[in-house]
Every structure is written in structure tokens, then in C-alpha cells.
Amino acid sequence: MFGDEITILYFFDSESDTKRKRLFPNMDKYNLGKLIKLHQMGISPVVIRNGEVINPKSEDNIKKQKEEFKKRFDFIIENGFELLYTYSCPIQNHLGHNYLKWLEELVLGNKPLEDAYLYNYVKEYSKDKNSLVSEVERYESKEEYCIRSRAVVKGDKFYYAWILLSHLVYFIRSRKYSNSYNNLKELETLDEYFRVLRYSNDGIEWKSGFDLRGEDLMHSLFLIEAEDEEEVSYYDSLELDENEFICCFASDRNDLNDVHFSEKEKQEIYLQYHDELPWDYVVECISDDTFIRPDKTDSCGNSFILEEKEVFGCGDGKYYCMCPKCGYIINIPSKDIFNVLEKVSQRCNYSFFKKMMIYSELLALDRESEENKVLVKKEEKSGIYGHSYIMDRFKKEEL
């Protein structure tokens, strides 16, 4: 079902070599040597495609499988709501047995996304999304709950993807042989989807997959965990034995070569669906001559993390921010903040830009004034004596 030309060879015992000879009696010396080397390295299982031995953890194969993961992930994100409510079984809101098998093939199988049955089924028979209004209302009437270790608003595409893939988790867990090697590896691979879904664009590095792990408890103590969905006893014994995709993402025998998306890779995926700036977008305060700035202002050379609310413009398609340390106006390339241009448009007008220029000049003058004779509030009632009263007032205003 998932690829007749691929065999997965497991090294469990001393009979592995006998098993190899029985399955591949004519294997050439090059591939035989490669197979023995991978065995010695503790990498198991190993993929054998058309007699060629492939290290599932090799750099080329990891790159290939990650690209395939992104395509499958994108399909689930973009079609999650429709998949949940158009093709689900109406009884107890559980997904149908056959449908879950199709979903399993799509997200965990060895076929490319374009060859998966569910992909082509949706492509051919999907309804107009505008006709799903009643389904949205039916869903919104349900009790809201937190589905993962950070709050997710209804309507977030990641929300629907989480719910959809949760059905698949319960489907695999409910099998008669749920603790079999392959079922456990399926769940381990499926966890990579949940780790990408957990990414929160705030510097927190989540380690947990579907289930919350101990090292992530500190991030979730203030949140209410979701109640587990009832596990349905499908008792299906389907196992994806011959699966190069799972061999890449699931741990091997020595558990030393786990393949995961890096935090940067998760961020790139996340920002495809969210109009936010990267949490770690760093701006350097360096001088340039892109436009005429107020007199006395000069860059300080420091770096800082830019937040979306600090971006502004003058309505001509150019964008800026103010250095929080010295007040210097810094030019920001529009390509770097493409995700948030619509959100900052309300701050892109000449009046607001002029206001920020005045702030910048006041900061420069404030620094230049040795005794702050003009900008100091004489009374010490507020406890800010010796500081710029005017600039202190400005800082309280959200830009």
C-alpha cells in the first residue's frame, strides 16, 4: 500500500544477517558494506530501495523527507477545518474508520503527498469553503477549551490541525496491538507534527509532542489542559512496515540520531500562516543616509529585538523604528517585515512619522543638555527628579 519497491530492514538480533541474505541474496559488495557499517553505527531500521541501501538519517534523505513533511503539513493546515467537518462521521463527532486510514497514509505514509488517496479525494470533491458557515456555527457553539500548552484562538488554522491529528493519535492508540514497534514509531513520527504546531514565536523551545513532557511543564502551569477525547476501539492492525518517512523521523536503535525540525525551521513554517515578526528579529542601530534625520541625532551602534508595535512609516512604502537606547530613527527593509505590513499600515502616515522625528530630536537634545534645565521636572513628587520629565511622559505612550 505504501510502496512495493521499498523494504525496511530491522537489526534486532544475531539473525539479522541471515534475514538480509534471505531477502537480498544478490546484494552487491558496496551495498553490503554500507549495510554492515550502518549496523555497526546502531542505525536501525535501514531503508533498502530497489536493492540500494539508504541511511534514513543521511543529510540528503533528511532534507528530502523534511520537504515532504512541509507539503503534508501545509495540506493539513489549509484543509484542517474542511477535513474535520466535511468528511467526518456524525456519530459522536468521531472520524470514520476508512477516513482515518486515509489520513494516516497522508501524514505518515511512504507515498508522496500528490499520490495519497485523501489528497486526491479532497482535491476532486472538496466543497466551496463559503458553504461551511453552518459548520463553523455548529463548532463555535461547543465549549471552548485549551488544546495545547499555549492558548489558541478559534479560527486559528493550527487549532483545527491539532484537533484533526489528535483523532489520528487516538486511532493508533486504540489498536489491539497499540504497543507494537511500528505503532510506537508512527506515534513518535506524528509527534513531530505536534512539535511544529506548538511553536509559539516567543523564544520558548517546546520539546513536547502530543503529550506534555516534564521539561515543558514550566510553560503551561497557568493553562488548563484539555480533557482527553474518548478513545474509540477500532482495533485495526494496520502498520506502516515499509515506510521511509517514518524511518527518518522516528528514533533508531541507539536513540542518538533523532531528526527534528530546528526552532528556526519551525519559525519559518509558523510565519507562513501568521502575520507576525520573528520573536528574535534583531535590529542594529547604525547610521545610514536613506533620509534626512533631525539634527543632533546619531546612532549608538547597539542592537535590540524589534517588536511589531514599534514599526512605523510615513505612507511612502518605507518603514522605520526608533532605537530604544538613543532614539535614532532606523530604516527597516520592507522585505524583512513583509508579514506585518498590513498591521502597521495604521501607523504609516506623515503625521505619525513627524511625531516620531520630534521624539528622536528631543532625545538628542535631552542628552546634549548637561543640566537638563529645560526638560527636568523641578518637583520631586513623582520620584523622577534628575530625569527628563517630558521623555518620561513620552515613554508611557505606546507607539
Short mmCIF file of C-alpha atoms in Angstrom, two decimals:
data_model
loop_
_atom_site.label_atom_id
_atom_site.label_comp_id
_atom_site.label_asym_id
_atom_site.label_seq_id
_atom_site.Cartn_x
_atom_site.Cartn_y
_atom_site.Cartn_z
CA MET A 1 0.00 0.00 0.00
CA PHE A 2 2.82 2.38 0.82
CA GLY A 3 5.49 1.43 -1.72
CA ASP A 4 6.31 -2.05 -3.09
CA GLU A 5 9.85 -1.14 -4.08
CA ILE A 6 11.00 -0.31 -0.52
CA THR A 7 11.98 -2.73 2.21
CA ILE A 8 12.79 -1.77 5.79
CA LEU A 9 15.38 -3.97 7.45
CA TYR A 10 15.48 -4.07 11.26
CA PHE A 11 18.56 -5.09 13.26
CA PHE A 12 17.19 -6.71 16.38
CA ASP A 13 19.28 -9.83 16.88
CA SER A 14 22.08 -12.03 15.56
CA GLU A 15 19.77 -13.39 12.86
CA SER A 16 19.76 -10.04 11.04
CA ASP A 17 22.49 -11.13 8.63
CA THR A 18 20.56 -14.32 7.84
CA LYS A 19 17.47 -12.23 7.23
CA ARG A 20 19.43 -9.95 4.90
CA LYS A 21 20.76 -12.90 2.88
CA ARG A 22 17.28 -14.38 2.59
CA LEU A 23 15.74 -11.09 1.38
CA PHE A 24 18.65 -9.83 -0.72
CA PRO A 25 20.78 -12.83 -1.80
CA ASN A 26 22.35 -10.92 -4.70
CA MET A 27 23.20 -7.66 -2.90
CA ASP A 28 26.44 -6.22 -4.27
CA LYS A 29 29.54 -5.70 -2.11
CA TYR A 30 29.14 -1.90 -1.96
CA ASN A 31 25.63 -2.02 -0.51
CA LEU A 32 26.51 -4.96 1.71
CA GLY A 33 29.40 -2.99 3.19
CA LYS A 34 27.15 0.03 3.65
CA LEU A 35 24.56 -2.14 5.41
CA ILE A 36 27.14 -3.60 7.78
CA LYS A 37 28.51 -0.12 8.57
CA LEU A 38 25.04 1.21 9.42
CA HIS A 39 24.50 -1.86 11.62
CA GLN A 40 27.73 -1.11 13.49
CA MET A 41 26.67 2.53 13.93
CA GLY A 42 23.48 1.36 15.60
CA ILE A 43 21.21 2.83 12.91
CA SER A 44 18.09 0.70 12.65
CA PRO A 45 15.86 0.36 10.74
CA VAL A 46 17.59 0.83 7.38
CA VAL A 47 15.82 1.58 4.11
CA ILE A 48 16.56 -0.64 1.10
CA ARG A 49 15.11 0.72 -2.14
CA ASN A 50 15.48 -1.49 -5.21
CA GLY A 51 18.47 -3.20 -3.62
CA GLU A 52 20.21 0.07 -2.71
CA VAL A 53 20.93 0.63 0.98
CA ILE A 54 19.86 4.07 2.18
CA ASN A 55 20.71 5.65 5.51
CA PRO A 56 17.38 7.21 6.60
CA LYS A 57 19.33 9.71 8.72
CA SER A 58 21.62 10.86 5.92
CA GLU A 59 21.72 14.58 5.18
CA ASP A 60 20.19 14.17 1.72
CA ASN A 61 17.37 11.94 2.91
CA ILE A 62 16.56 14.17 5.89
CA LYS A 63 16.31 17.16 3.56
CA LYS A 64 14.05 15.20 1.21
CA GLN A 65 11.77 13.96 3.99
CA LYS A 66 11.54 17.41 5.62
CA GLU A 67 10.36 18.89 2.33
CA GLU A 68 7.75 16.15 2.11
CA PHE A 69 6.75 16.87 5.72
CA LYS A 70 6.22 20.56 4.89
CA LYS A 71 3.95 19.70 1.98
CA ARG A 72 1.84 17.36 4.13
CA PHE A 73 1.79 19.86 6.99
CA ASP A 74 0.64 22.62 4.64
CA PHE A 75 -2.18 20.41 3.33
CA ILE A 76 -3.38 19.67 6.86
CA ILE A 77 -3.21 23.34 7.88
CA GLU A 78 -5.03 24.64 4.81
CA ASN A 79 -7.70 21.92 4.83
CA GLY A 80 -7.94 21.08 8.54
CA PHE A 81 -11.39 22.55 9.15
CA GLU A 82 -12.86 21.09 5.98
CA LEU A 83 -11.34 17.69 6.70
CA LEU A 84 -12.80 17.70 10.22
CA TYR A 85 -16.36 18.67 9.39
CA THR A 86 -16.96 17.65 5.81
CA TYR A 87 -15.63 14.10 5.84
CA SER A 88 -16.27 13.12 9.47
CA CYS A 89 -18.70 10.59 10.83
CA PRO A 90 -21.66 12.39 12.50
CA ILE A 91 -21.82 9.83 15.33
CA GLN A 92 -20.14 11.36 18.41
CA ASN A 93 -18.12 13.61 16.11
CA HIS A 94 -15.58 10.84 15.52
CA LEU A 95 -13.92 10.48 12.16
CA GLY A 96 -14.80 7.46 10.09
CA HIS A 97 -12.61 4.36 10.17
CA ASN A 98 -11.72 4.44 6.47
CA TYR A 99 -11.17 8.17 6.60
CA LEU A 100 -8.66 7.75 9.43
CA LYS A 101 -6.77 5.16 7.38
CA TRP A 102 -6.59 7.66 4.51
CA LEU A 103 -5.41 10.36 6.93
CA GLU A 104 -2.75 8.02 8.28
CA GLU A 105 -1.49 7.32 4.78
CA LEU A 106 -1.37 11.04 4.01
CA VAL A 107 0.58 12.22 7.08
CA LEU A 108 2.69 9.10 7.80
CA GLY A 109 2.77 7.02 4.65
CA ASN A 110 5.57 6.49 2.18
CA LYS A 111 3.77 7.86 -0.87
CA PRO A 112 4.38 11.46 -1.92
CA LEU A 113 1.54 13.77 -0.94
CA GLU A 114 0.28 14.03 -4.52
CA ASP A 115 -0.22 10.24 -4.65
CA ALA A 116 -2.10 9.95 -1.35
CA TYR A 117 -5.73 8.92 -1.71
CA LEU A 118 -7.08 11.57 0.66
CA TYR A 119 -5.21 14.36 -1.15
CA ASN A 120 -6.81 13.48 -4.46
CA TYR A 121 -10.20 12.84 -2.86
CA VAL A 122 -10.25 16.31 -1.31
CA LYS A 123 -8.93 17.90 -4.47
CA GLU A 124 -11.74 16.38 -6.53
CA TYR A 125 -14.68 16.56 -4.15
CA SER A 126 -13.98 19.43 -1.72
CA LYS A 127 -16.87 21.80 -1.15
CA ASP A 128 -16.78 25.52 -1.60
CA LYS A 129 -15.40 26.79 1.73
CA ASN A 130 -18.02 29.57 1.73
CA SER A 131 -20.68 26.91 2.22
CA LEU A 132 -19.18 25.83 5.54
CA VAL A 133 -20.71 28.71 7.52
CA SER A 134 -23.21 26.44 9.25
CA GLU A 135 -20.40 24.07 10.21
CA VAL A 136 -18.47 26.97 11.76
CA GLU A 137 -21.52 27.97 13.80
CA ARG A 138 -22.01 24.40 14.95
CA TYR A 139 -18.40 24.25 16.10
CA GLU A 140 -18.45 27.67 17.78
CA SER A 141 -21.37 26.58 19.91
CA LYS A 142 -19.19 23.97 21.62
CA GLU A 143 -17.41 24.65 24.88
CA GLU A 144 -14.02 26.26 24.33
CA TYR A 145 -11.00 24.54 25.78
CA CYS A 146 -7.25 24.75 25.52
CA ILE A 147 -5.86 22.10 23.20
CA ARG A 148 -2.18 22.54 23.82
CA SER A 149 0.31 24.19 26.12
CA ARG A 150 -0.47 27.71 24.93
CA ALA A 151 -3.76 29.41 24.24
CA VAL A 152 -5.05 29.17 20.68
CA VAL A 153 -7.98 31.21 19.45
CA LYS A 154 -10.78 29.62 17.49
CA GLY A 155 -10.28 30.11 13.81
CA ASP A 156 -6.52 29.58 14.07
CA LYS A 157 -5.61 27.06 11.37
CA PHE A 158 -3.19 25.41 13.78
CA TYR A 159 -6.13 24.75 16.11
CA TYR A 160 -8.03 22.70 13.56
CA ALA A 161 -4.87 20.85 12.53
CA TRP A 162 -4.25 19.91 16.17
CA ILE A 163 -7.76 18.54 16.59
CA LEU A 164 -7.58 16.63 13.30
CA LEU A 165 -4.24 15.00 14.10
CA SER A 166 -5.43 14.23 17.63
CA HIS A 167 -8.05 11.95 16.09
CA LEU A 168 -5.23 10.09 14.38
CA VAL A 169 -3.34 9.73 17.67
CA TYR A 170 -6.36 8.09 19.32
CA PHE A 171 -6.90 5.93 16.25
CA ILE A 172 -3.38 4.49 16.53
CA ARG A 173 -3.55 4.18 20.34
CA SER A 174 -6.84 2.28 20.20
CA ARG A 175 -5.44 -0.61 18.18
CA LYS A 176 -5.33 -4.11 19.57
CA TYR A 177 -1.53 -4.08 19.30
CA SER A 178 -1.00 -0.41 20.10
CA ASN A 179 2.39 -1.09 21.72
CA SER A 180 3.82 -2.81 18.67
CA TYR A 181 7.09 -1.44 17.33
CA ASN A 182 5.54 0.15 14.26
CA ASN A 183 2.62 1.77 16.08
CA LEU A 184 5.03 3.35 18.56
CA LYS A 185 7.20 4.65 15.71
CA GLU A 186 4.12 6.08 14.00
CA LEU A 187 3.21 7.98 17.16
CA GLU A 188 6.80 9.14 17.55
CA THR A 189 6.81 10.47 13.99
CA LEU A 190 3.37 12.03 14.43
CA ASP A 191 4.77 13.93 17.43
CA GLU A 192 6.91 15.96 15.03
CA TYR A 193 3.71 17.47 13.63
CA PHE A 194 2.64 18.44 17.14
CA ARG A 195 6.04 19.91 17.98
CA VAL A 196 5.79 22.18 14.94
CA LEU A 197 2.21 23.08 15.94
CA ARG A 198 3.38 24.01 19.45
CA TYR A 199 5.81 26.63 18.15
CA SER A 200 4.79 29.92 19.79
CA ASN A 201 7.15 32.60 18.34
CA ASP A 202 8.22 33.81 21.77
CA GLY A 203 11.58 32.14 22.36
CA ILE A 204 10.16 29.15 24.24
CA GLU A 205 11.62 25.92 22.88
CA TRP A 206 8.90 23.29 23.23
CA LYS A 207 10.09 19.70 23.50
CA SER A 208 6.68 18.07 23.82
CA GLY A 209 4.78 16.39 21.04
CA PHE A 210 1.11 15.44 21.55
CA ASP A 211 1.60 14.68 25.25
CA LEU A 212 3.12 17.30 27.53
CA ARG A 213 6.61 16.37 28.74
CA GLY A 214 8.13 17.27 32.10
CA GLU A 215 10.62 19.81 30.74
CA ASP A 216 7.74 21.86 29.32
CA LEU A 217 5.60 21.95 32.47
CA MET A 218 7.03 25.34 33.44
CA HIS A 219 5.45 26.83 30.32
CA SER A 220 1.96 25.51 30.97
CA LEU A 221 1.22 25.69 34.68
CA PHE A 222 -1.14 28.62 34.18
CA LEU A 223 -3.17 26.90 31.47
CA ILE A 224 -5.98 24.39 31.69
CA GLU A 225 -5.24 21.16 29.92
CA ALA A 226 -7.78 19.71 27.51
CA GLU A 227 -9.76 16.66 28.51
CA ASP A 228 -8.80 13.56 26.57
CA GLU A 229 -11.16 12.57 23.84
CA GLU A 230 -12.73 9.17 24.28
CA GLU A 231 -10.58 6.52 22.66
CA VAL A 232 -12.52 4.60 20.04
CA SER A 233 -11.90 0.88 19.81
CA TYR A 234 -11.24 0.49 16.11
CA TYR A 235 -8.91 -2.46 16.72
CA ASP A 236 -7.27 -2.07 13.36
CA SER A 237 -3.89 -3.75 12.93
CA LEU A 238 -2.66 -1.60 10.05
CA GLU A 239 1.08 -0.99 10.38
CA LEU A 240 3.23 1.01 8.01
CA ASP A 241 6.02 -1.56 7.79
CA GLU A 242 7.70 -0.29 4.67
CA ASN A 243 7.98 3.41 5.33
CA GLU A 244 10.99 5.57 4.60
CA PHE A 245 9.24 8.66 6.02
CA ILE A 246 8.84 7.14 9.49
CA CYS A 247 12.37 5.73 9.43
CA CYS A 248 13.65 9.28 9.04
CA PHE A 249 11.75 10.94 11.90
CA ALA A 250 11.42 8.10 14.42
CA SER A 251 14.41 7.32 16.64
CA ASP A 252 16.72 4.49 15.64
CA ARG A 253 18.01 1.66 17.79
CA ASN A 254 20.53 3.69 19.79
CA ASP A 255 18.29 6.77 20.11
CA LEU A 256 21.22 9.00 19.17
CA ASN A 257 20.08 10.19 15.76
CA ASP A 258 16.63 11.66 16.28
CA VAL A 259 15.60 14.00 13.48
CA HIS A 260 13.61 17.09 14.48
CA PHE A 261 12.88 20.44 12.93
CA SER A 262 15.05 23.16 14.43
CA GLU A 263 13.43 26.14 16.18
CA LYS A 264 14.39 28.28 13.18
CA GLU A 265 12.71 25.83 10.80
CA LYS A 266 9.59 25.80 12.98
CA GLN A 267 9.58 29.59 12.96
CA GLU A 268 9.74 29.68 9.17
CA ILE A 269 6.76 27.33 8.94
CA TYR A 270 4.83 29.27 11.60
CA LEU A 271 5.33 32.64 9.91
CA GLN A 272 3.85 31.30 6.67
CA TYR A 273 0.47 31.28 8.42
CA HIS A 274 0.79 34.16 10.92
CA ASP A 275 1.31 37.86 10.26
CA GLU A 276 3.92 38.36 12.95
CA LEU A 277 7.55 39.33 13.16
CA PRO A 278 10.04 36.69 14.29
CA TRP A 279 10.49 36.96 18.05
CA ASP A 280 14.26 37.14 17.50
CA TYR A 281 14.33 39.78 14.74
CA VAL A 282 17.40 41.86 15.67
CA VAL A 283 17.90 45.46 14.50
CA GLU A 284 21.28 47.20 14.63
CA CYS A 285 21.40 50.92 15.34
CA ILE A 286 23.85 52.00 12.65
CA SER A 287 23.86 55.25 10.71
CA ASP A 288 22.79 55.50 7.07
CA ASP A 289 21.81 58.22 4.65
CA THR A 290 18.45 56.86 3.45
CA PHE A 291 16.72 60.08 4.55
CA ILE A 292 17.43 63.32 6.41
CA ARG A 293 17.14 62.87 10.17
CA PRO A 294 16.84 65.57 12.85
CA ASP A 295 19.95 67.46 13.84
CA LYS A 296 21.99 66.13 16.75
CA THR A 297 20.73 62.55 16.31
CA ASP A 298 23.32 59.86 15.84
CA SER A 299 23.33 56.06 16.02
CA CYS A 300 24.66 54.31 19.11
CA GLY A 301 25.72 51.03 17.48
CA ASN A 302 23.65 48.87 19.85
CA SER A 303 21.36 46.01 18.83
CA PHE A 304 17.84 45.23 20.03
CA ILE A 305 14.92 42.92 19.26
CA LEU A 306 12.23 44.65 17.23
CA GLU A 307 8.55 44.27 18.07
CA GLU A 308 5.77 44.79 15.56
CA LYS A 309 4.22 47.66 17.54
CA GLU A 310 7.45 49.66 17.17
CA VAL A 311 7.33 49.78 13.35
CA PHE A 312 6.00 52.94 11.66
CA GLY A 313 6.19 54.74 8.31
CA CYS A 314 5.26 57.91 6.50
CA GLY A 315 2.99 56.38 3.86
CA ASP A 316 5.53 56.14 1.06
CA GLY A 317 6.24 52.41 1.35
CA LYS A 318 9.25 52.85 3.64
CA TYR A 319 9.36 51.62 7.22
CA TYR A 320 11.26 52.65 10.34
CA CYS A 321 11.69 52.10 14.04
CA MET A 322 13.31 54.12 16.82
CA CYS A 323 16.28 52.82 18.75
CA PRO A 324 15.11 52.46 22.39
CA LYS A 325 18.60 53.33 23.65
CA CYS A 326 19.38 56.53 21.75
CA GLY A 327 16.25 57.48 19.77
CA TYR A 328 17.94 57.23 16.37
CA ILE A 329 15.47 56.53 13.51
CA ILE A 330 16.43 53.26 11.79
CA ASN A 331 15.36 52.22 8.30
CA ILE A 332 13.82 48.70 8.07
CA PRO A 333 13.80 46.88 4.70
CA SER A 334 10.19 46.10 3.75
CA LYS A 335 11.16 42.56 2.74
CA ASP A 336 12.11 41.84 6.36
CA ILE A 337 8.69 42.80 7.74
CA PHE A 338 6.51 41.62 4.89
CA ASN A 339 4.32 39.58 7.26
CA VAL A 340 3.16 42.62 9.27
CA LEU A 341 2.81 45.37 6.66
CA GLU A 342 -0.99 45.30 6.87
CA LYS A 343 -0.91 45.51 10.66
CA VAL A 344 1.45 48.53 10.71
CA SER A 345 -0.42 50.41 7.97
CA GLN A 346 -2.37 52.43 10.56
CA ARG A 347 0.92 53.87 11.78
CA CYS A 348 2.11 54.70 8.28
CA ASN A 349 1.18 58.33 7.79
CA TYR A 350 3.13 61.57 7.69
CA SER A 351 1.72 62.95 10.96
CA PHE A 352 2.82 59.92 12.97
CA PHE A 353 6.18 59.89 11.22
CA LYS A 354 6.69 63.58 12.05
CA LYS A 355 5.78 62.88 15.67
CA MET A 356 8.45 60.18 15.88
CA MET A 357 11.01 62.53 14.33
CA ILE A 358 10.23 65.05 17.08
CA TYR A 359 10.67 62.35 19.74
CA SER A 360 14.01 61.44 18.23
CA GLU A 361 15.18 65.06 18.24
CA LEU A 362 14.02 65.60 21.84
CA LEU A 363 16.06 62.61 22.97
CA ALA A 364 19.13 64.00 21.25
CA LEU A 365 18.64 67.44 22.80
CA ASP A 366 17.96 65.89 26.17
CA ARG A 367 21.30 64.06 26.06
CA GLU A 368 23.11 67.18 24.90
CA SER A 369 21.77 69.34 27.71
CA GLU A 370 24.25 68.94 30.56
CA GLU A 371 21.94 70.12 33.30
CA ASN A 372 18.58 69.32 31.65
CA LYS A 373 17.45 72.82 32.65
CA VAL A 374 14.51 72.78 30.25
CA LEU A 375 13.36 69.17 30.32
CA VAL A 376 13.62 68.43 34.06
CA LYS A 377 10.56 68.45 36.25
CA LYS A 378 11.60 70.51 39.29
CA GLU A 379 9.29 68.79 41.79
CA GLU A 380 10.48 65.51 43.17
CA LYS A 381 6.98 64.24 43.93
CA SER A 382 6.92 61.64 41.19
CA GLY A 383 10.36 60.32 42.06
CA ILE A 384 11.82 61.09 38.63
CA TYR A 385 13.98 64.09 39.60
CA GLY A 386 17.13 64.20 37.55
CA HIS A 387 15.48 62.60 34.51
CA SER A 388 13.70 64.00 31.51
CA TYR A 389 10.12 64.65 32.57
CA ILE A 390 8.97 65.14 29.01
CA MET A 391 10.66 61.99 27.74
CA ASP A 392 9.43 60.02 30.72
CA ARG A 393 5.92 61.03 29.70
CA PHE A 394 6.59 60.04 26.11
CA LYS A 395 7.81 56.62 27.09
CA LYS A 396 4.50 55.87 28.77
CA GLU A 397 2.73 56.29 25.48
CA GLU A 398 2.53 53.19 23.34
CA LEU A 399 3.96 53.99 19.95
#
